[in-house]
mmCIF file of C-alpha atoms and ligand atoms in Angstrom:
data_model
loop_
_atom_site.group_PDB
_atom_site.id
_atom_site.type_symbol
_atom_site.label_atom_id
_atom_site.label_comp_id
_atom_site.label_asym_id
_atom_site.label_seq_id
_atom_site.Cartn_x
_atom_site.Cartn_y
_atom_site.Cartn_z
ATOM 1 C CA MET N 3 11.215 -35.118 91.771
ATOM 2 C CA GLN N 4 10.461 -32.874 94.741
ATOM 3 C CA THR N 5 12.761 -30.199 96.135
ATOM 4 C CA VAL N 6 13.121 -30.325 99.908
ATOM 5 C CA THR N 7 15.145 -27.961 102.098
ATOM 6 C CA LEU N 8 17.776 -29.810 104.126
ATOM 7 C CA ILE N 9 19.337 -28.293 107.255
ATOM 8 C CA PRO N 10 22.227 -30.573 108.303
ATOM 9 C CA GLY N 11 22.609 -28.731 111.650
ATOM 10 C CA ASP N 12 25.690 -29.097 113.845
ATOM 11 C CA GLY N 13 27.007 -31.395 116.598
ATOM 12 C CA ILE N 14 25.844 -34.885 115.540
ATOM 13 C CA GLY N 15 23.594 -33.248 112.903
ATOM 14 C CA PRO N 16 25.850 -33.769 109.858
ATOM 15 C CA GLU N 17 26.602 -37.409 110.829
ATOM 16 C CA ILE N 18 22.967 -38.439 111.109
ATOM 17 C CA THR N 19 22.090 -36.363 108.034
ATOM 18 C CA ASN N 20 24.604 -38.350 105.961
ATOM 19 C CA SER N 21 23.019 -41.547 107.183
ATOM 20 C CA VAL N 22 19.546 -40.388 106.146
ATOM 21 C CA LEU N 23 20.732 -39.142 102.744
ATOM 22 C CA GLU N 24 22.285 -42.520 101.955
ATOM 23 C CA ILE N 25 19.196 -44.443 103.060
ATOM 24 C CA LEU N 26 16.770 -42.225 101.128
ATOM 25 C CA LYS N 27 18.898 -42.489 98.007
ATOM 26 C CA GLU N 28 19.040 -46.288 98.240
ATOM 27 C CA ALA N 29 15.279 -46.438 98.811
ATOM 28 C CA GLY N 30 14.666 -44.520 95.613
ATOM 29 C CA ALA N 31 13.215 -41.343 97.148
ATOM 30 C CA GLN N 32 12.728 -38.747 94.401
ATOM 31 C CA ILE N 33 14.170 -35.740 96.183
ATOM 32 C CA GLU N 34 16.395 -32.886 95.162
ATOM 33 C CA TRP N 35 17.951 -31.419 98.290
ATOM 34 C CA ASP N 36 18.260 -27.668 98.762
ATOM 35 C CA ILE N 37 20.991 -27.677 101.429
ATOM 36 C CA GLN N 38 20.860 -24.737 103.850
ATOM 37 C CA THR N 39 23.336 -24.369 106.686
ATOM 38 C CA ALA N 40 22.395 -22.679 109.986
ATOM 39 C CA GLY N 41 23.880 -22.300 113.477
ATOM 40 C CA ALA N 42 26.908 -20.876 115.237
ATOM 41 C CA GLU N 43 29.406 -21.205 112.373
ATOM 42 C CA VAL N 44 26.978 -19.571 109.975
ATOM 43 C CA ALA N 45 26.482 -16.740 112.492
ATOM 44 C CA GLU N 46 30.225 -16.037 112.390
ATOM 45 C CA GLU N 47 30.287 -15.945 108.589
ATOM 46 C CA GLU N 48 26.941 -14.350 107.778
ATOM 47 C CA GLY N 49 26.084 -12.389 110.928
ATOM 48 C CA SER N 50 23.016 -14.496 111.786
ATOM 49 C CA PRO N 51 22.624 -18.144 112.824
ATOM 50 C CA LEU N 52 19.444 -18.280 110.730
ATOM 51 C CA PRO N 53 19.993 -16.184 107.605
ATOM 52 C CA ASP N 54 16.952 -15.164 105.507
ATOM 53 C CA ARG N 55 18.016 -17.607 102.755
ATOM 54 C CA VAL N 56 17.054 -20.531 105.015
ATOM 55 C CA ILE N 57 13.561 -19.169 105.659
ATOM 56 C CA GLU N 58 13.133 -18.253 101.979
ATOM 57 C CA SER N 59 14.157 -21.756 100.916
ATOM 58 C CA ILE N 60 11.553 -23.383 103.205
ATOM 59 C CA LYS N 61 8.885 -20.890 102.134
ATOM 60 C CA LYS N 62 9.599 -21.805 98.518
ATOM 61 C CA ASN N 63 9.855 -25.600 98.973
ATOM 62 C CA LYS N 64 7.194 -25.783 101.717
ATOM 63 C CA VAL N 65 8.894 -28.765 103.314
ATOM 64 C CA ALA N 66 12.187 -29.272 105.130
ATOM 65 C CA LEU N 67 14.148 -31.972 106.916
ATOM 66 C CA LYS N 68 16.189 -30.588 109.767
ATOM 67 C CA ALA N 69 18.924 -32.032 111.966
ATOM 68 C CA PRO N 70 19.554 -30.418 115.376
ATOM 69 C CA VAL N 71 21.238 -27.071 115.832
ATOM 70 C CA THR N 72 23.091 -26.046 119.022
ATOM 71 C CA THR N 73 21.778 -23.108 121.067
ATOM 72 C CA PRO N 74 24.250 -21.393 123.420
ATOM 73 C CA ILE N 75 23.100 -21.734 127.060
ATOM 74 C CA GLY N 76 22.480 -18.611 129.141
ATOM 75 C CA LYS N 77 24.028 -16.257 126.558
ATOM 76 C CA GLY N 78 24.537 -15.771 122.810
ATOM 77 C CA PHE N 79 22.014 -15.874 119.984
ATOM 78 C CA ARG N 80 18.370 -16.863 120.196
ATOM 79 C CA SER N 81 17.570 -20.494 119.370
ATOM 80 C CA VAL N 82 17.538 -21.187 115.622
ATOM 81 C CA ASN N 83 14.776 -23.715 116.249
ATOM 82 C CA VAL N 84 12.539 -21.237 118.040
ATOM 83 C CA GLN N 85 13.190 -18.559 115.375
ATOM 84 C CA LEU N 86 12.473 -20.973 112.557
ATOM 85 C CA ARG N 87 9.207 -22.151 114.070
ATOM 86 C CA LYS N 88 8.153 -18.559 114.726
ATOM 87 C CA SER N 89 9.106 -17.068 111.379
ATOM 88 C CA LEU N 90 7.315 -19.794 109.433
ATOM 89 C CA ASP N 91 4.438 -19.931 111.920
ATOM 90 C CA LEU N 92 4.924 -23.679 112.375
ATOM 91 C CA TYR N 93 2.414 -23.646 115.178
ATOM 92 C CA ALA N 94 2.037 -27.374 115.843
ATOM 93 C CA ASN N 95 4.828 -29.602 117.083
ATOM 94 C CA LEU N 96 3.767 -33.189 116.619
ATOM 95 C CA ARG N 97 5.683 -35.892 118.462
ATOM 96 C CA PRO N 98 4.354 -39.434 118.189
ATOM 97 C CA CYS N 99 5.730 -41.721 120.857
ATOM 98 C CA LYS N 100 5.262 -45.444 120.365
ATOM 99 C CA ASN N 101 7.195 -48.563 121.388
ATOM 100 C CA ILE N 102 9.416 -50.009 118.677
ATOM 101 C CA ASP N 103 9.772 -53.793 118.412
ATOM 102 C CA GLY N 104 13.194 -54.885 119.600
ATOM 103 C CA ILE N 105 13.894 -51.855 121.801
ATOM 104 C CA LYS N 106 13.589 -53.052 125.363
ATOM 105 C CA THR N 107 12.034 -50.492 127.700
ATOM 106 C CA ARG N 108 10.229 -50.482 131.010
ATOM 107 C CA TYR N 109 6.834 -50.521 129.276
ATOM 108 C CA ASP N 110 5.712 -52.280 126.134
ATOM 109 C CA ASN N 111 2.385 -50.592 125.506
ATOM 110 C CA VAL N 112 3.242 -46.919 124.994
ATOM 111 C CA ASP N 113 1.364 -45.339 122.107
ATOM 112 C CA LEU N 114 0.739 -41.661 122.654
ATOM 113 C CA VAL N 115 1.067 -38.459 120.689
ATOM 114 C CA ILE N 116 2.283 -35.125 121.970
ATOM 115 C CA VAL N 117 0.818 -32.020 120.347
ATOM 116 C CA ARG N 118 2.906 -29.099 121.556
ATOM 117 C CA GLU N 119 2.049 -25.445 120.891
ATOM 118 C CA ASN N 120 5.109 -24.129 119.130
ATOM 119 C CA THR N 121 5.011 -20.345 118.876
ATOM 120 C CA GLU N 122 4.475 -18.696 122.249
ATOM 121 C CA ASP N 123 4.527 -19.296 126.043
ATOM 122 C CA LEU N 124 7.937 -18.628 127.652
ATOM 123 C CA TYR N 125 9.519 -19.299 124.234
ATOM 124 C CA ALA N 126 8.388 -15.833 123.125
ATOM 125 C CA GLY N 127 11.852 -14.957 124.489
ATOM 126 C CA ILE N 128 10.730 -11.732 126.139
ATOM 127 C CA GLU N 129 13.166 -11.479 129.023
ATOM 128 C CA ARG N 130 14.811 -8.652 130.855
ATOM 129 C CA GLN N 131 17.333 -8.120 133.585
ATOM 130 C CA ILE N 132 15.635 -5.933 136.180
ATOM 131 C CA ASP N 133 18.741 -5.520 138.290
ATOM 132 C CA GLU N 134 21.847 -7.573 138.924
ATOM 133 C CA ASP N 135 19.958 -10.055 141.093
ATOM 134 C CA THR N 136 16.597 -10.172 139.340
ATOM 135 C CA ALA N 137 15.538 -11.273 135.888
ATOM 136 C CA GLU N 138 12.091 -11.700 134.427
ATOM 137 C CA SER N 139 10.593 -13.686 131.565
ATOM 138 C CA ILE N 140 7.140 -13.112 130.154
ATOM 139 C CA LYS N 141 4.826 -16.036 129.474
ATOM 140 C CA ILE N 142 2.488 -15.244 126.609
ATOM 141 C CA ILE N 143 -0.604 -17.311 125.890
ATOM 142 C CA THR N 144 -3.114 -16.111 123.316
ATOM 143 C CA ARG N 145 -6.596 -17.244 122.406
ATOM 144 C CA LYS N 146 -5.657 -17.518 118.722
ATOM 145 C CA ALA N 147 -2.698 -19.864 119.292
ATOM 146 C CA SER N 148 -4.510 -21.936 121.926
ATOM 147 C CA ILE N 149 -7.613 -22.463 119.781
ATOM 148 C CA ARG N 150 -5.624 -23.479 116.718
ATOM 149 C CA ILE N 151 -3.403 -25.951 118.593
ATOM 150 C CA ALA N 152 -6.515 -27.443 120.217
ATOM 151 C CA GLU N 153 -8.163 -27.733 116.792
ATOM 152 C CA PHE N 154 -4.997 -29.370 115.447
ATOM 153 C CA ALA N 155 -5.032 -31.909 118.307
ATOM 154 C CA PHE N 156 -8.691 -32.849 117.842
ATOM 155 C CA ASP N 157 -8.337 -32.926 114.068
ATOM 156 C CA TYR N 158 -5.306 -35.212 114.424
ATOM 157 C CA ALA N 159 -7.245 -37.427 116.861
ATOM 158 C CA ILE N 160 -10.157 -37.770 114.430
ATOM 159 C CA LYS N 161 -8.004 -38.419 111.345
ATOM 160 C CA ASN N 162 -5.798 -40.942 113.148
ATOM 161 C CA LYS N 163 -8.637 -42.766 114.916
ATOM 162 C CA ARG N 164 -7.504 -41.806 118.379
ATOM 163 C CA LYS N 165 -9.937 -41.991 121.301
ATOM 164 C CA ARG N 166 -9.031 -39.235 123.705
ATOM 165 C CA VAL N 167 -7.415 -35.795 123.923
ATOM 166 C CA THR N 168 -5.966 -34.692 127.272
ATOM 167 C CA ALA N 169 -5.256 -31.007 127.895
ATOM 168 C CA VAL N 170 -2.188 -30.406 130.064
ATOM 169 C CA SER N 171 -1.645 -27.247 132.079
ATOM 170 C CA LYS N 172 -0.697 -25.718 135.395
ATOM 171 C CA ALA N 173 -3.864 -23.668 135.511
ATOM 172 C CA ASN N 174 -4.090 -23.979 139.296
ATOM 173 C CA ILE N 175 -1.035 -21.704 139.542
ATOM 174 C CA CYS N 176 -0.870 -19.828 136.213
ATOM 175 C CA LYS N 177 -4.560 -19.006 136.422
ATOM 176 C CA LEU N 178 -4.664 -16.432 133.640
ATOM 177 C CA THR N 179 -2.216 -17.869 131.096
ATOM 178 C CA ASP N 180 -2.766 -21.601 131.488
ATOM 179 C CA GLY N 181 -6.371 -20.820 132.425
ATOM 180 C CA LEU N 182 -6.860 -19.229 128.996
ATOM 181 C CA PHE N 183 -5.163 -22.193 127.274
ATOM 182 C CA LEU N 184 -7.429 -24.630 129.091
ATOM 183 C CA ASN N 185 -10.609 -22.677 128.349
ATOM 184 C CA CYS N 186 -9.727 -22.639 124.651
ATOM 185 C CA VAL N 187 -9.129 -26.408 124.555
ATOM 186 C CA ARG N 188 -12.460 -26.938 126.378
ATOM 187 C CA GLU N 189 -14.221 -24.805 123.789
ATOM 188 C CA VAL N 190 -12.843 -26.907 120.942
ATOM 189 C CA ALA N 191 -13.525 -30.145 122.852
ATOM 190 C CA GLN N 192 -17.214 -29.268 123.135
ATOM 191 C CA LYS N 193 -17.479 -29.236 119.349
ATOM 192 C CA CYS N 194 -15.859 -32.686 119.017
ATOM 193 C CA SER N 195 -18.203 -34.937 120.943
ATOM 194 C CA ASN N 196 -16.877 -38.096 119.235
ATOM 195 C CA ILE N 197 -13.479 -37.706 120.934
ATOM 196 C CA GLU N 198 -13.208 -38.137 124.712
ATOM 197 C CA TYR N 199 -11.711 -35.187 126.539
ATOM 198 C CA ASN N 200 -10.064 -34.767 129.931
ATOM 199 C CA GLU N 201 -7.581 -32.500 131.712
ATOM 200 C CA ILE N 202 -4.543 -33.008 133.915
ATOM 201 C CA LEU N 203 -1.987 -30.818 135.685
ATOM 202 C CA VAL N 204 1.504 -31.184 134.240
ATOM 203 C CA ASP N 205 3.178 -32.367 137.455
ATOM 204 C CA ASN N 206 0.594 -35.100 137.958
ATOM 205 C CA LEU N 207 0.937 -36.032 134.257
ATOM 206 C CA CYS N 208 4.683 -36.597 134.687
ATOM 207 C CA MET N 209 4.119 -38.878 137.652
ATOM 208 C CA GLN N 210 1.413 -40.870 135.847
ATOM 209 C CA LEU N 211 3.461 -41.109 132.645
ATOM 210 C CA VAL N 212 6.305 -42.843 134.439
ATOM 211 C CA GLN N 213 3.893 -45.150 136.276
ATOM 212 C CA ASN N 214 1.375 -46.047 133.607
ATOM 213 C CA PRO N 215 2.023 -44.411 130.210
ATOM 214 C CA SER N 216 -0.433 -46.636 128.339
ATOM 215 C CA LYS N 217 -3.399 -44.737 129.756
ATOM 216 C CA PHE N 218 -2.552 -41.653 127.659
ATOM 217 C CA ASP N 219 -3.517 -41.065 124.048
ATOM 218 C CA VAL N 220 -3.234 -37.546 122.535
ATOM 219 C CA LEU N 221 -1.764 -34.870 124.827
ATOM 220 C CA VAL N 222 -2.102 -31.178 123.970
ATOM 221 C CA LEU N 223 0.238 -28.829 125.831
ATOM 222 C CA PRO N 224 1.544 -25.262 125.842
ATOM 223 C CA ASN N 225 5.098 -24.878 124.534
ATOM 224 C CA LEU N 226 7.301 -25.318 127.641
ATOM 225 C CA TYR N 227 5.448 -28.276 129.165
ATOM 226 C CA GLY N 228 5.331 -29.849 125.694
ATOM 227 C CA ASP N 229 9.093 -29.557 125.355
ATOM 228 C CA ILE N 230 9.813 -31.141 128.724
ATOM 229 C CA VAL N 231 7.184 -33.872 128.507
ATOM 230 C CA SER N 232 8.470 -34.809 125.009
ATOM 231 C CA ASP N 233 11.861 -35.770 126.426
ATOM 232 C CA LEU N 234 10.192 -37.685 129.254
ATOM 233 C CA CYS N 235 8.128 -39.625 126.708
ATOM 234 C CA ALA N 236 11.217 -40.242 124.535
ATOM 235 C CA GLY N 237 12.663 -41.939 127.615
ATOM 236 C CA LEU N 238 9.653 -44.260 127.731
ATOM 237 C CA ILE N 239 10.314 -45.713 124.275
ATOM 238 C CA GLY N 240 14.103 -46.051 124.239
ATOM 239 C CA GLY N 241 15.505 -42.547 124.510
ATOM 240 C CA LEU N 242 16.124 -39.492 122.405
ATOM 241 C CA GLY N 243 17.823 -41.493 119.656
ATOM 242 C CA VAL N 244 14.461 -42.873 118.529
ATOM 243 C CA ALA N 245 12.071 -39.959 119.104
ATOM 244 C CA GLN N 246 10.802 -38.269 115.954
ATOM 245 C CA GLY N 247 8.982 -35.012 115.443
ATOM 246 C CA ALA N 248 7.451 -32.545 113.013
ATOM 247 C CA ASN N 249 6.696 -28.827 113.084
ATOM 248 C CA ILE N 250 3.611 -28.099 111.044
ATOM 249 C CA GLY N 251 2.073 -24.825 109.881
ATOM 250 C CA LEU N 252 -0.468 -23.845 107.269
ATOM 251 C CA ASN N 253 2.161 -23.174 104.585
ATOM 252 C CA ALA N 254 5.176 -25.286 105.513
ATOM 253 C CA ALA N 255 6.333 -28.287 107.514
ATOM 254 C CA VAL N 256 9.740 -28.964 109.056
ATOM 255 C CA PHE N 257 10.500 -32.546 110.100
ATOM 256 C CA GLU N 258 13.118 -32.992 112.830
ATOM 257 C CA PRO N 259 13.975 -35.319 115.716
ATOM 258 C CA VAL N 260 13.127 -34.406 119.320
ATOM 259 C CA HIS N 261 16.780 -34.599 120.347
ATOM 260 C CA GLY N 262 19.422 -31.883 120.249
ATOM 261 C CA SER N 263 22.918 -31.731 118.771
ATOM 262 C CA ALA N 264 24.416 -34.074 121.427
ATOM 263 C CA PRO N 265 27.805 -32.315 121.656
ATOM 264 C CA ASP N 266 29.013 -35.043 124.058
ATOM 265 C CA ILE N 267 29.132 -37.614 121.231
ATOM 266 C CA LYS N 268 29.792 -35.295 118.284
ATOM 267 C CA GLY N 269 32.173 -36.632 115.624
ATOM 268 C CA GLN N 270 32.461 -40.058 117.263
ATOM 269 C CA ASN N 271 30.365 -42.034 114.768
ATOM 270 C CA LYS N 272 28.177 -43.077 117.739
ATOM 271 C CA ALA N 273 24.960 -41.151 117.171
ATOM 272 C CA ASN N 274 21.768 -43.065 116.554
ATOM 273 C CA PRO N 275 20.225 -41.770 113.302
ATOM 274 C CA THR N 276 16.858 -43.495 113.970
ATOM 275 C CA ALA N 277 15.009 -40.354 115.127
ATOM 276 C CA LEU N 278 16.047 -38.454 112.003
ATOM 277 C CA ILE N 279 15.250 -41.472 109.794
ATOM 278 C CA LEU N 280 11.762 -41.676 111.348
ATOM 279 C CA SER N 281 11.314 -37.924 110.808
ATOM 280 C CA ALA N 282 12.384 -38.398 107.162
ATOM 281 C CA ILE N 283 9.842 -41.226 106.768
ATOM 282 C CA GLU N 284 7.077 -38.887 107.963
ATOM 283 C CA MET N 285 8.407 -36.239 105.570
ATOM 284 C CA LEU N 286 8.219 -38.718 102.667
ATOM 285 C CA LYS N 287 4.619 -39.564 103.578
ATOM 286 C CA TYR N 288 3.817 -35.840 103.753
ATOM 287 C CA ILE N 289 5.047 -35.367 100.161
ATOM 288 C CA ASN N 290 3.245 -38.523 99.018
ATOM 289 C CA GLN N 291 6.334 -40.649 98.399
ATOM 290 C CA ASN N 292 4.731 -43.542 100.232
ATOM 291 C CA ASP N 293 6.630 -46.358 98.508
ATOM 292 C CA ALA N 294 10.022 -45.094 99.634
ATOM 293 C CA ALA N 295 8.588 -44.299 103.082
ATOM 294 C CA GLN N 296 7.272 -47.825 103.531
ATOM 295 C CA ARG N 297 10.450 -49.493 102.287
ATOM 296 C CA ILE N 298 12.575 -47.491 104.733
ATOM 297 C CA GLU N 299 10.128 -48.048 107.582
ATOM 298 C CA LYS N 300 10.253 -51.829 107.084
ATOM 299 C CA ALA N 301 14.044 -51.917 106.781
ATOM 300 C CA LEU N 302 14.537 -49.699 109.827
ATOM 301 C CA TYR N 303 12.122 -51.666 112.023
ATOM 302 C CA LYS N 304 13.677 -54.952 110.912
ATOM 303 C CA THR N 305 17.163 -53.687 111.824
ATOM 304 C CA LEU N 306 15.947 -52.557 115.242
ATOM 305 C CA LYS N 307 13.983 -55.753 115.857
ATOM 306 C CA ASP N 308 16.934 -57.989 114.890
ATOM 307 C CA GLY N 309 18.808 -55.948 117.477
ATOM 308 C CA TYR N 310 22.378 -57.073 116.780
ATOM 309 C CA ILE N 311 23.492 -54.012 114.809
ATOM 310 C CA VAL N 312 22.320 -51.092 116.951
ATOM 311 C CA THR N 313 24.053 -48.052 118.409
ATOM 312 C CA GLU N 314 25.313 -47.646 121.978
ATOM 313 C CA ASP N 315 22.277 -45.723 123.249
ATOM 314 C CA LEU N 316 20.221 -48.869 122.503
ATOM 315 C CA GLY N 317 22.689 -51.159 124.230
ATOM 316 C CA GLY N 318 24.613 -52.161 121.094
ATOM 317 C CA SER N 319 28.077 -51.336 119.828
ATOM 318 C CA ALA N 320 27.446 -50.432 116.184
ATOM 319 C CA THR N 321 28.655 -47.138 114.775
ATOM 320 C CA THR N 322 26.328 -44.729 112.989
ATOM 321 C CA GLU N 323 27.799 -45.977 109.732
ATOM 322 C CA GLU N 324 27.368 -49.679 110.554
ATOM 323 C CA PHE N 325 23.758 -49.093 111.588
ATOM 324 C CA THR N 326 23.125 -47.137 108.372
ATOM 325 C CA ASN N 327 24.570 -49.973 106.282
ATOM 326 C CA ALA N 328 22.441 -52.501 108.141
ATOM 327 C CA VAL N 329 19.295 -50.519 107.311
ATOM 328 C CA ILE N 330 20.395 -50.249 103.688
ATOM 329 C CA GLY N 331 21.058 -53.998 103.657
ATOM 330 C CA ASN N 332 17.483 -54.578 104.817
ATOM 331 C CA LEU N 333 15.910 -52.318 102.213
HETATM 332 P P1 LIG L 2 20.556 -33.556 123.438
HETATM 333 O O1 LIG L 2 19.245 -34.079 122.981
HETATM 334 O O2 LIG L 2 21.463 -33.031 122.405
HETATM 335 O O3 LIG L 2 21.347 -34.712 124.243
HETATM 336 C C1 LIG L 2 20.857 -35.277 125.459
HETATM 337 C C2 LIG L 2 21.520 -36.645 125.667
HETATM 338 O O4 LIG L 2 20.982 -37.576 124.719
HETATM 339 C C3 LIG L 2 23.031 -36.626 125.422
HETATM 340 O O5 LIG L 2 23.663 -37.490 126.322
HETATM 341 C C4 LIG L 2 23.180 -37.149 123.997
HETATM 342 O O6 LIG L 2 24.412 -37.797 123.747
HETATM 343 C C5 LIG L 2 22.003 -38.118 123.889
HETATM 344 N N1 LIG L 2 21.502 -38.155 122.504
HETATM 345 C C6 LIG L 2 20.765 -37.219 121.873
HETATM 346 N N2 LIG L 2 20.510 -37.573 120.620
HETATM 347 C C7 LIG L 2 21.117 -38.767 120.440
HETATM 348 C C8 LIG L 2 21.235 -39.648 119.318
HETATM 349 N N3 LIG L 2 20.665 -39.376 118.139
HETATM 350 N N4 LIG L 2 21.953 -40.779 119.470
HETATM 351 C C9 LIG L 2 22.516 -41.090 120.648
HETATM 352 N N5 LIG L 2 22.447 -40.302 121.746
HETATM 353 C C10 LIG L 2 21.750 -39.146 121.640
HETATM 354 O O7 LIG L 2 20.228 -32.454 124.523
HETATM 355 P P2 LIG L 2 21.173 -31.342 125.187
HETATM 356 O O8 LIG L 2 22.510 -31.917 125.500
HETATM 357 O O9 LIG L 2 20.348 -30.778 126.249
HETATM 358 O O10 LIG L 2 21.326 -30.221 124.069
HETATM 359 C C11 LIG L 2 22.460 -30.062 123.228
HETATM 360 C C12 LIG L 2 22.200 -28.893 122.290
HETATM 361 O O11 LIG L 2 21.136 -29.196 121.375
HETATM 362 C C13 LIG L 2 21.787 -27.599 122.992
HETATM 363 O O12 LIG L 2 22.472 -26.544 122.390
HETATM 364 C C14 LIG L 2 20.310 -27.488 122.704
HETATM 365 O O13 LIG L 2 19.861 -26.157 122.697
HETATM 366 C C15 LIG L 2 20.236 -28.105 121.331
HETATM 367 N N6 LIG L 2 18.908 -28.630 121.001
HETATM 368 C C16 LIG L 2 18.503 -28.502 119.701
HETATM 369 C C17 LIG L 2 17.296 -29.011 119.308
HETATM 370 C C18 LIG L 2 16.905 -28.854 117.876
HETATM 371 O O14 LIG L 2 17.716 -28.463 117.040
HETATM 372 N N7 LIG L 2 15.677 -29.153 117.535
HETATM 373 C C19 LIG L 2 16.395 -29.697 120.238
HETATM 374 C C20 LIG L 2 16.947 -29.839 121.565
HETATM 375 C C21 LIG L 2 18.157 -29.311 121.924
#
């Protein structure tokens, strides 16, 4: 039995969390959940949206499954997600993006992996209001963070038998910051001669991704570009409802979908739990519960391939609950 921290989040978070809990239980996963709430409601009760108990729990258990948490736009507290990643030094955000059988999309040969730097860039949150009409935000790129994310990307490429790593930047404009990032990736690339290496500017990458995504393999990006390109790539494989992710550091890992708390469909039993289920499968593999992981993977892919019990975002009419039961039925 392994203890895993569970953050049910808010918005659609609790609905998709329930789905995952039921599926993991039915699949025989040996997990004791350490449930830790976070977000706006917690901030009202405990004075912080991310109380120390959440961080302590993940530090102790070393692994967490997290549903999305809402961040107020343009005001209010700092993102729980950004704080969590920073406080636990979860420096690598890994977002595999591959077509799933049964989900019809524009392309049927997408198989790429986004490796997003997770701790700095404009997400350092260093902003100030200079006067009423001017605000500034500081973009921080360091050698330490750039080298270790590049090493993570190449290491991932080697271990997962990938062919190429592409560094993404806007170093033609942000010559110092993105320039430093790029130089660090080049340095690491030189030591990994068995993996091909190339570079692309982020705007050109976006255009090429929507025209011919199959030409990309592993992408390594600074934080902001990684965030934006992740959503673009989710769109290539069927949308945010099916895009999984993981935040990995040296001492802990937090598995979570790419999508947010989807307030527009909150409480309507409409949310697609697939992205959180896929994140949970990766979490199970990470803690060596491969049997349960494989059973769920098969059942989930069968449900999606059959295609008649899927949620609205995938063109179906099933509720979150009906989809969950279909996966359980296929276990
Ligand atoms: P979002 O990802 O929550 O939603 C974008 C669109 O995708 C919406 O139309 C939503 O209904 C749909 N969608 C997302 N997940 C879905 C699912 N599982 N099933 C079906 N449809 C789904 O992005 P948005 O609206 O920009 O952000 C909402 C909130 O989430 C914000 O407060 C944001 O800060 C937060 N957020 C949290 C993240 C996290 O906790 N890791 C990540 C991204 C955003």
